[in-house]
Short mmCIF file of C-alpha atoms and ligand atoms in Angstrom, two decimals:
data_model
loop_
_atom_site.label_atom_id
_atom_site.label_comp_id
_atom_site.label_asym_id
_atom_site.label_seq_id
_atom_site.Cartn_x
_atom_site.Cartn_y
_atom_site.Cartn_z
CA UNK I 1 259.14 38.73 53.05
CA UNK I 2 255.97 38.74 51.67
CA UNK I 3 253.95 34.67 52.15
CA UNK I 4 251.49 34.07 49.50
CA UNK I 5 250.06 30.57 50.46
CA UNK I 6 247.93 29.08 47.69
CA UNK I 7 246.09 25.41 47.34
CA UNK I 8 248.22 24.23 45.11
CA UNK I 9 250.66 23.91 42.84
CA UNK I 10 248.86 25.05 39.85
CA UNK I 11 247.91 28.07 41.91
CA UNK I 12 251.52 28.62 42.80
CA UNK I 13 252.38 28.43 38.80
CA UNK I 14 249.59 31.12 37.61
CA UNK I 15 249.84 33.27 40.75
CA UNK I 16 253.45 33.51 39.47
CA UNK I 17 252.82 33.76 35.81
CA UNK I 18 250.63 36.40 36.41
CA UNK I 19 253.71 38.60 38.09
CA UNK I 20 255.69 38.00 35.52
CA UNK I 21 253.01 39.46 32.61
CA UNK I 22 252.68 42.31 34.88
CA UNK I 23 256.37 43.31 35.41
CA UNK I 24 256.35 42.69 31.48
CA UNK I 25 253.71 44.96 30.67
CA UNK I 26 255.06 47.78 33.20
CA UNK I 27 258.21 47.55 31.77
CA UNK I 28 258.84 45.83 28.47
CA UNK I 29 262.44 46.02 28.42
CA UNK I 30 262.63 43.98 31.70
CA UNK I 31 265.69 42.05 32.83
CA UNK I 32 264.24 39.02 33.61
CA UNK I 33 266.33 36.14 36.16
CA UNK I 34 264.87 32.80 35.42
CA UNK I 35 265.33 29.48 36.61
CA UNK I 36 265.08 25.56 36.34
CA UNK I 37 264.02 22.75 38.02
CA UNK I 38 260.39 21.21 37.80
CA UNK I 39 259.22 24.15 40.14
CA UNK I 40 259.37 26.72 37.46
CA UNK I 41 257.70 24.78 34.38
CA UNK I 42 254.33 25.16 34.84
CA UNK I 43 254.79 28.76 35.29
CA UNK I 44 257.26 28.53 31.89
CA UNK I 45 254.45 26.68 29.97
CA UNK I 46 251.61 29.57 31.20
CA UNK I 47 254.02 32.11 29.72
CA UNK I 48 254.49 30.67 26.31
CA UNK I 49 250.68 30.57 26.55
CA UNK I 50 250.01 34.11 27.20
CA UNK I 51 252.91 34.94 24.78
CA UNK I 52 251.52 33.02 21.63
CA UNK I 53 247.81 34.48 22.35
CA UNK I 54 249.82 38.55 22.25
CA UNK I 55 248.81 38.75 25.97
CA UNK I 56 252.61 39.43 26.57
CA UNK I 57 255.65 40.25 24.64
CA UNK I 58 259.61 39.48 25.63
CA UNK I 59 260.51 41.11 22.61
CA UNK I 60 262.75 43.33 24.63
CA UNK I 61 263.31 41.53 27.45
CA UNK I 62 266.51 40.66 28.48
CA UNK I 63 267.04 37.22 30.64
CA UNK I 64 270.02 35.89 33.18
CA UNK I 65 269.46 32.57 34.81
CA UNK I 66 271.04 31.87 37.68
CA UNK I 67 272.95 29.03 37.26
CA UNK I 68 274.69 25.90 35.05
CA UNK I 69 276.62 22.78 35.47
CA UNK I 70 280.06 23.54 34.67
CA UNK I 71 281.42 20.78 31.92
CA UNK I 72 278.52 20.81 29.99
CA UNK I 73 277.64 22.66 26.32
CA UNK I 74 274.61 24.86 25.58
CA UNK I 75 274.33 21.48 23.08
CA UNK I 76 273.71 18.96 25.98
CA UNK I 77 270.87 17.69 26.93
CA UNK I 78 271.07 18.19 30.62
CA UNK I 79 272.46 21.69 30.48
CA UNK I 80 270.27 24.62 31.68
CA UNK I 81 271.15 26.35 28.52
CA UNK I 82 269.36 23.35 26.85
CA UNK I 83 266.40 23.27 29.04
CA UNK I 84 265.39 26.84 28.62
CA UNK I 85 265.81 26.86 25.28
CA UNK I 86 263.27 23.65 25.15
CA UNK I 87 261.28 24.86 27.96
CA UNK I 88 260.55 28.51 27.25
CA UNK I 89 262.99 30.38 24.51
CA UNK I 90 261.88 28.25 21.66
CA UNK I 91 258.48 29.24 22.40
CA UNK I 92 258.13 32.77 22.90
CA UNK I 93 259.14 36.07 20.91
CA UNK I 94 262.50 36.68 23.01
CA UNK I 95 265.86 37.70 21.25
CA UNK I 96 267.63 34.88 21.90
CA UNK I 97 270.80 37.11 21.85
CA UNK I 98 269.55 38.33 24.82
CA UNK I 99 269.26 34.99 26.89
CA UNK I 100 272.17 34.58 29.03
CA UNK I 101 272.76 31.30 30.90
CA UNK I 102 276.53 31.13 32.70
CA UNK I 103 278.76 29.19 29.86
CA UNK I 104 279.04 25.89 31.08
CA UNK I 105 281.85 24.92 28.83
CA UNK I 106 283.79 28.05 29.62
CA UNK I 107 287.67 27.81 29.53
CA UNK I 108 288.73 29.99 32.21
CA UNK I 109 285.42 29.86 34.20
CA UNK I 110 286.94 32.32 36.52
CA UNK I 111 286.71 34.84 33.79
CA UNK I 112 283.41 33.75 33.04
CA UNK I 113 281.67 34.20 36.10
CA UNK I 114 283.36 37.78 36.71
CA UNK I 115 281.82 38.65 32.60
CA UNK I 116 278.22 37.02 33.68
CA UNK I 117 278.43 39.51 36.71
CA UNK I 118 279.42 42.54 34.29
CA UNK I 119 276.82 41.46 31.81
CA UNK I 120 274.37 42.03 34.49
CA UNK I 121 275.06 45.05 35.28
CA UNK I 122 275.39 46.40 31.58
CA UNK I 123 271.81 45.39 31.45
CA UNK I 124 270.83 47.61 34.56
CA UNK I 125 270.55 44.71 36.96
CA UNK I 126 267.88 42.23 37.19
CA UNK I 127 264.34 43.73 37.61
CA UNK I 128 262.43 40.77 38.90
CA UNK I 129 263.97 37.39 40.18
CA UNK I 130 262.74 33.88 39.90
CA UNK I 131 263.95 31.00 42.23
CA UNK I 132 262.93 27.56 43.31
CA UNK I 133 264.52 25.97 46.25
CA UNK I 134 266.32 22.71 47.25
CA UNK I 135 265.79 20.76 49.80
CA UNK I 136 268.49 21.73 51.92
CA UNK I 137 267.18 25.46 51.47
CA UNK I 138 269.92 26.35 48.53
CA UNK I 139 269.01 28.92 45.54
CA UNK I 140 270.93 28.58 42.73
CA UNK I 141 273.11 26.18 43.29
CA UNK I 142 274.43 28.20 46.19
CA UNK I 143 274.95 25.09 48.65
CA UNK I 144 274.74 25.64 52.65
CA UNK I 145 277.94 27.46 53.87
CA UNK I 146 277.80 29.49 50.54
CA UNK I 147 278.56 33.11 51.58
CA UNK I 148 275.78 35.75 52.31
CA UNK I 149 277.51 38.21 50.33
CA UNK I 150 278.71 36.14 47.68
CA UNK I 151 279.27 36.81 43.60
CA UNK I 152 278.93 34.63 41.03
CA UNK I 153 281.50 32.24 41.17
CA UNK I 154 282.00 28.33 40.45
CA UNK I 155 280.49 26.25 43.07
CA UNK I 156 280.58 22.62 44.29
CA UNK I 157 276.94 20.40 44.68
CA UNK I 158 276.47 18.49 47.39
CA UNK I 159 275.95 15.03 47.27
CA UNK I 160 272.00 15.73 48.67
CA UNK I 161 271.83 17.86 45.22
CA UNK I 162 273.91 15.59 42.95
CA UNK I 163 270.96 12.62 44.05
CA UNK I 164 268.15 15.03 44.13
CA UNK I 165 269.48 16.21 40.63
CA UNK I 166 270.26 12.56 39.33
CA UNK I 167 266.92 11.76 37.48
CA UNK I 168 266.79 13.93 35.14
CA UNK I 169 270.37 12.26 34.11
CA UNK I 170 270.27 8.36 32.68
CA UNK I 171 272.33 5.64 34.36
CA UNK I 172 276.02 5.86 32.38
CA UNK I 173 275.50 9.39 31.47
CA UNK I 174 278.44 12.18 33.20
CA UNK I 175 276.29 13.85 35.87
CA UNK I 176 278.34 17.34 36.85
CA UNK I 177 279.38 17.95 40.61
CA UNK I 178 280.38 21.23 39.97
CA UNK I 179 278.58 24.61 38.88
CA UNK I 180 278.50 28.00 37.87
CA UNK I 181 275.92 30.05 39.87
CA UNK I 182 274.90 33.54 40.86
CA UNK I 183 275.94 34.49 44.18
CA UNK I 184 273.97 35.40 47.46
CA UNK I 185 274.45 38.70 46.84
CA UNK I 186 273.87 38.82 43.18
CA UNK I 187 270.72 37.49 44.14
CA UNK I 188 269.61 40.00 46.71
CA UNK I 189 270.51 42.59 44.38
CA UNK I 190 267.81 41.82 42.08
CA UNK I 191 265.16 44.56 42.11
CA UNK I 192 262.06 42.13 43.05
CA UNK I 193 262.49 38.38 43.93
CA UNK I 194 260.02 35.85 43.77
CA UNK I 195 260.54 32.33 45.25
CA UNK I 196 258.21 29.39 44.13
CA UNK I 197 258.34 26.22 46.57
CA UNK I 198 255.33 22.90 46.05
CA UNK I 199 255.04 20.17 47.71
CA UNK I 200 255.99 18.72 51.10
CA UNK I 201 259.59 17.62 50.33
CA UNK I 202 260.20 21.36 50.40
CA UNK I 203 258.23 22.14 53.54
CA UNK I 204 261.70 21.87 56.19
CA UNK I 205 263.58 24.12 54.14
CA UNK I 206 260.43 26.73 53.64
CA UNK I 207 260.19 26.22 57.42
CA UNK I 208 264.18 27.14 57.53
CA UNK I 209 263.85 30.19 55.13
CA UNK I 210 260.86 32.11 56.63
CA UNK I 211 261.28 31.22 60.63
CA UNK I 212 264.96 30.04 60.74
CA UNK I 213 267.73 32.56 61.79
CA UNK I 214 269.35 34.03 58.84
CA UNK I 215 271.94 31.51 58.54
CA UNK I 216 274.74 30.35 55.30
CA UNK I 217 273.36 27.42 56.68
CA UNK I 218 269.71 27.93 54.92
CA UNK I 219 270.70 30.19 51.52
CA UNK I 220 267.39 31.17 50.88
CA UNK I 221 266.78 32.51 54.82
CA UNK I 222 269.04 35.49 53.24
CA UNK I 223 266.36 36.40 51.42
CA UNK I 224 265.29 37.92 54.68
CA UNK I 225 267.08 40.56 54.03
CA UNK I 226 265.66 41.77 50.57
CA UNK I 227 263.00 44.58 50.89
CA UNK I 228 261.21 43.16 48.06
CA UNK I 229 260.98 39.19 48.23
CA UNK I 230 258.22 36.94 47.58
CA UNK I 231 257.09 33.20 48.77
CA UNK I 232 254.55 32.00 46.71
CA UNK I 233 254.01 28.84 48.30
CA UNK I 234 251.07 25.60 48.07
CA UNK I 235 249.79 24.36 51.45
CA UNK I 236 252.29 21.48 51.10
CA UNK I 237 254.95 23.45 50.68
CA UNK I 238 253.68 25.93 54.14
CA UNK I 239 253.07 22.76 56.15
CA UNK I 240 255.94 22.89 58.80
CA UNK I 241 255.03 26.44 59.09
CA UNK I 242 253.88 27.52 62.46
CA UNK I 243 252.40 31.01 61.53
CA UNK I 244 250.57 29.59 58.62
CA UNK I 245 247.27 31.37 59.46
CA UNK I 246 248.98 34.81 60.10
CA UNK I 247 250.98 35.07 57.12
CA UNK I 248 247.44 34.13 55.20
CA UNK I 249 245.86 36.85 57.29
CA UNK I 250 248.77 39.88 56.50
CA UNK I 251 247.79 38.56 52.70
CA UNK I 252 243.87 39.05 52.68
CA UNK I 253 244.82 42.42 54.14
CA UNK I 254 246.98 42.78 50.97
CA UNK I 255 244.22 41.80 48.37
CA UNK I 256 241.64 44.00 50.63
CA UNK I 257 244.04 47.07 50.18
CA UNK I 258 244.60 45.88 46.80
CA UNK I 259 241.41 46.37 45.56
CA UNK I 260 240.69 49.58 47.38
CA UNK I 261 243.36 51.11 45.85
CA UNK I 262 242.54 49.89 42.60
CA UNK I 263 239.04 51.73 43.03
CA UNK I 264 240.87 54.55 43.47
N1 LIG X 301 269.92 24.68 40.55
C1 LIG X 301 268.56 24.24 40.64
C2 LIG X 301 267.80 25.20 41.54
O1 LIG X 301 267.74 26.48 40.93
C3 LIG X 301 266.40 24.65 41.81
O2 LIG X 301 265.69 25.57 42.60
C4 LIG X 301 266.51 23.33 42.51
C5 LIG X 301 265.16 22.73 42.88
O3 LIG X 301 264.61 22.06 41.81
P1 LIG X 301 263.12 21.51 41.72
O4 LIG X 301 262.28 22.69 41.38
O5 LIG X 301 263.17 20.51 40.62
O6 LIG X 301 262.80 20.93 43.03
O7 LIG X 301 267.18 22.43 41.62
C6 LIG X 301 268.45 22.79 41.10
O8 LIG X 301 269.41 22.45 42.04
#
C-alpha cells in the first residue's frame, strides 16, 4: 500500500482529484468506480471544476459505484443513484447511460447483483477505484465478517452504519438496513484503488487497515493485498498510526524519484 499523508482534508480532496484528471487524460475511455459519503465530495466538486474549465473530459468514461441501499429508487432522495447524480453527473460532460449505480429498487436483487458484476466486466473492469471508509474499517458497505473474496451481492448494515448513516435521513423518513454492494473481491480487482480517509473519527480503522492483520474483521485491511492501492490520508486521519514518519519518508522518496524521472 502506498501512504500519502497530507495536512488536511482539502489536501486529501485535490491530491485525489488530481489522480483522477490524470488517469482521465491517460486514458479517456476510463472505467471509473466512484463513491459516496462526505469523504468523496470535495474531490467530486474539484472535478466538476476542472471539467467545466475543459481541463478534463468524461465524455467516454464509463462509471460503477460501489454500492446502494436496497428499497430505494434512483428517484429518492437518499439513494446513491440520487446523490451522484446531484453531486457530480449533473455537472460534468459524462453519458449518463454510462453511470451505473446497483438498482436499488431491483425485483430479484439476486439477479441484479450477478448483471452489475457482468456489466463490469463488459466494460473491461474498473481502471481506477475510489473508496472512503467507515468507522468500523468497511468499504462499500461490505460490513466486518464480509468475505475476502466476496462478489457483489446484497448485504446487511450494521447498526454502527445504520447511526453513522442516519443524518443524512430526517426523523420519520424509512432509513434502509439492507444494501447492494460490490464485493471484496470485486474491489481488489479494480486495476488501481485509491482510498480517501479525514479526520480523527477514522483514525482506529486507518490504524486497523494499514498495521492490523489482514482480517474480514477490518474490510479495508484486504486492501493489503492489491499491488496497486492507495491511502491518501490528512494527519487526523494518520493519527493512531505508529509509523507515521516512515510512511512520510518512503513518500518524499516517491516525489524525489518522481521528479527525476520526469527530467528524464
Ligand atoms: N457506503 C458508504 C461508504 O462507501 C463510505 O465510505 C462510508 C463513509 O462515509 P463518510 O465518507 O461520510 O464518512 O459511508 C457509507 O457507508
Amino acid at each position: 500500500m502506498q501512504i500519502v499523508i497530507l495536512n488536511n482534508s482539502d489536501d486529501v480532496a485535490s491530491y485525489g482529484a488530481n489522480i483522477f484528471i490524470q488517469q482521465l487524460r491517460r486514458k479517456p475511455s476510463s472505467v471509473l468506480g466512484l463513491a459516496t459519503g462526505s469523504t468523496p465530495l470535495a474531490l467530486y466538486r474539484l472535478l466538476i471544476g476542472a471539467n467545466q474549465v475543459g481541463d478534463v473530459s468524461f465524455a467516454q468514461a464509463t462509471s460503477f459505484n460501489l454500492d446502494e441501499y436496497l428499497g430505494l429508487d434512483g428517484q429518492h432522495k437518499q439513494s446513491y443513484r440520487y446523490f451522484m447524480d446531484q453531486q457530480l453527473f449533473d455537472h460534468i460532460d459524462i453519458d449518463k447511460q454510462r453511470t451505473f449505480v446497483p438498482p436499488g429498487d431491483a425485483s430479484d436483487p439476486i439477479e441484479a447483483c450477478e448483471r452489475y458484476e457482468r456489466q463490469i466486466a463488459q466494460a473491461g473492469g474498473i481502471d481506477i477505484q475510489l473508496l472512503g471508509i467507515g468507522r468500523n474499517g468497511h468499504i462499500g458497505f461490505n460490513e466486518p465478517s464480509s468475505g475476502l473474496m466476496s462478489r457483489t451481492r446484497v448485504k446487511t448494515l450494521t447498526k454502527a452504519t445504520i447511526e453513522d448513516n442516519a443524518r443524512f435521513f430526517s426523523a420519520d423518513e424509512y432509513q434502509p438496513h439492507l444494501s447492494i454492494t460490490m464485493g471484496i473481491g470485486t474491489i481488489l480487482d479494480a486495476k488501481k484503488v485509491l482510498l480517501l480517509a479525514t479526520g480523527a473519527n477514522k483514525a482506529a480503522a486507518i490504524k486497523a487497515t494499514v498495521e492490523g492483520a489482514l482480517s474480514a474483521s477490518c474490510p479495508a485491511s484486504a486492501l493489503q493485498l492489491h499491488r496497486n492501492a492507495m491511502l491518501v490520508l490528512d494527519e487526523a486521519a494518520a493519527s493512531q498510526l505508529d509509523d507515521c514518519d516512515f510512511y512520510k519518508h518512503i513518500e518524499a522518496e516517491n516525489q524525489k524519484l518522481q521528479a527525476r524521472l520526469a527530467k528524464g
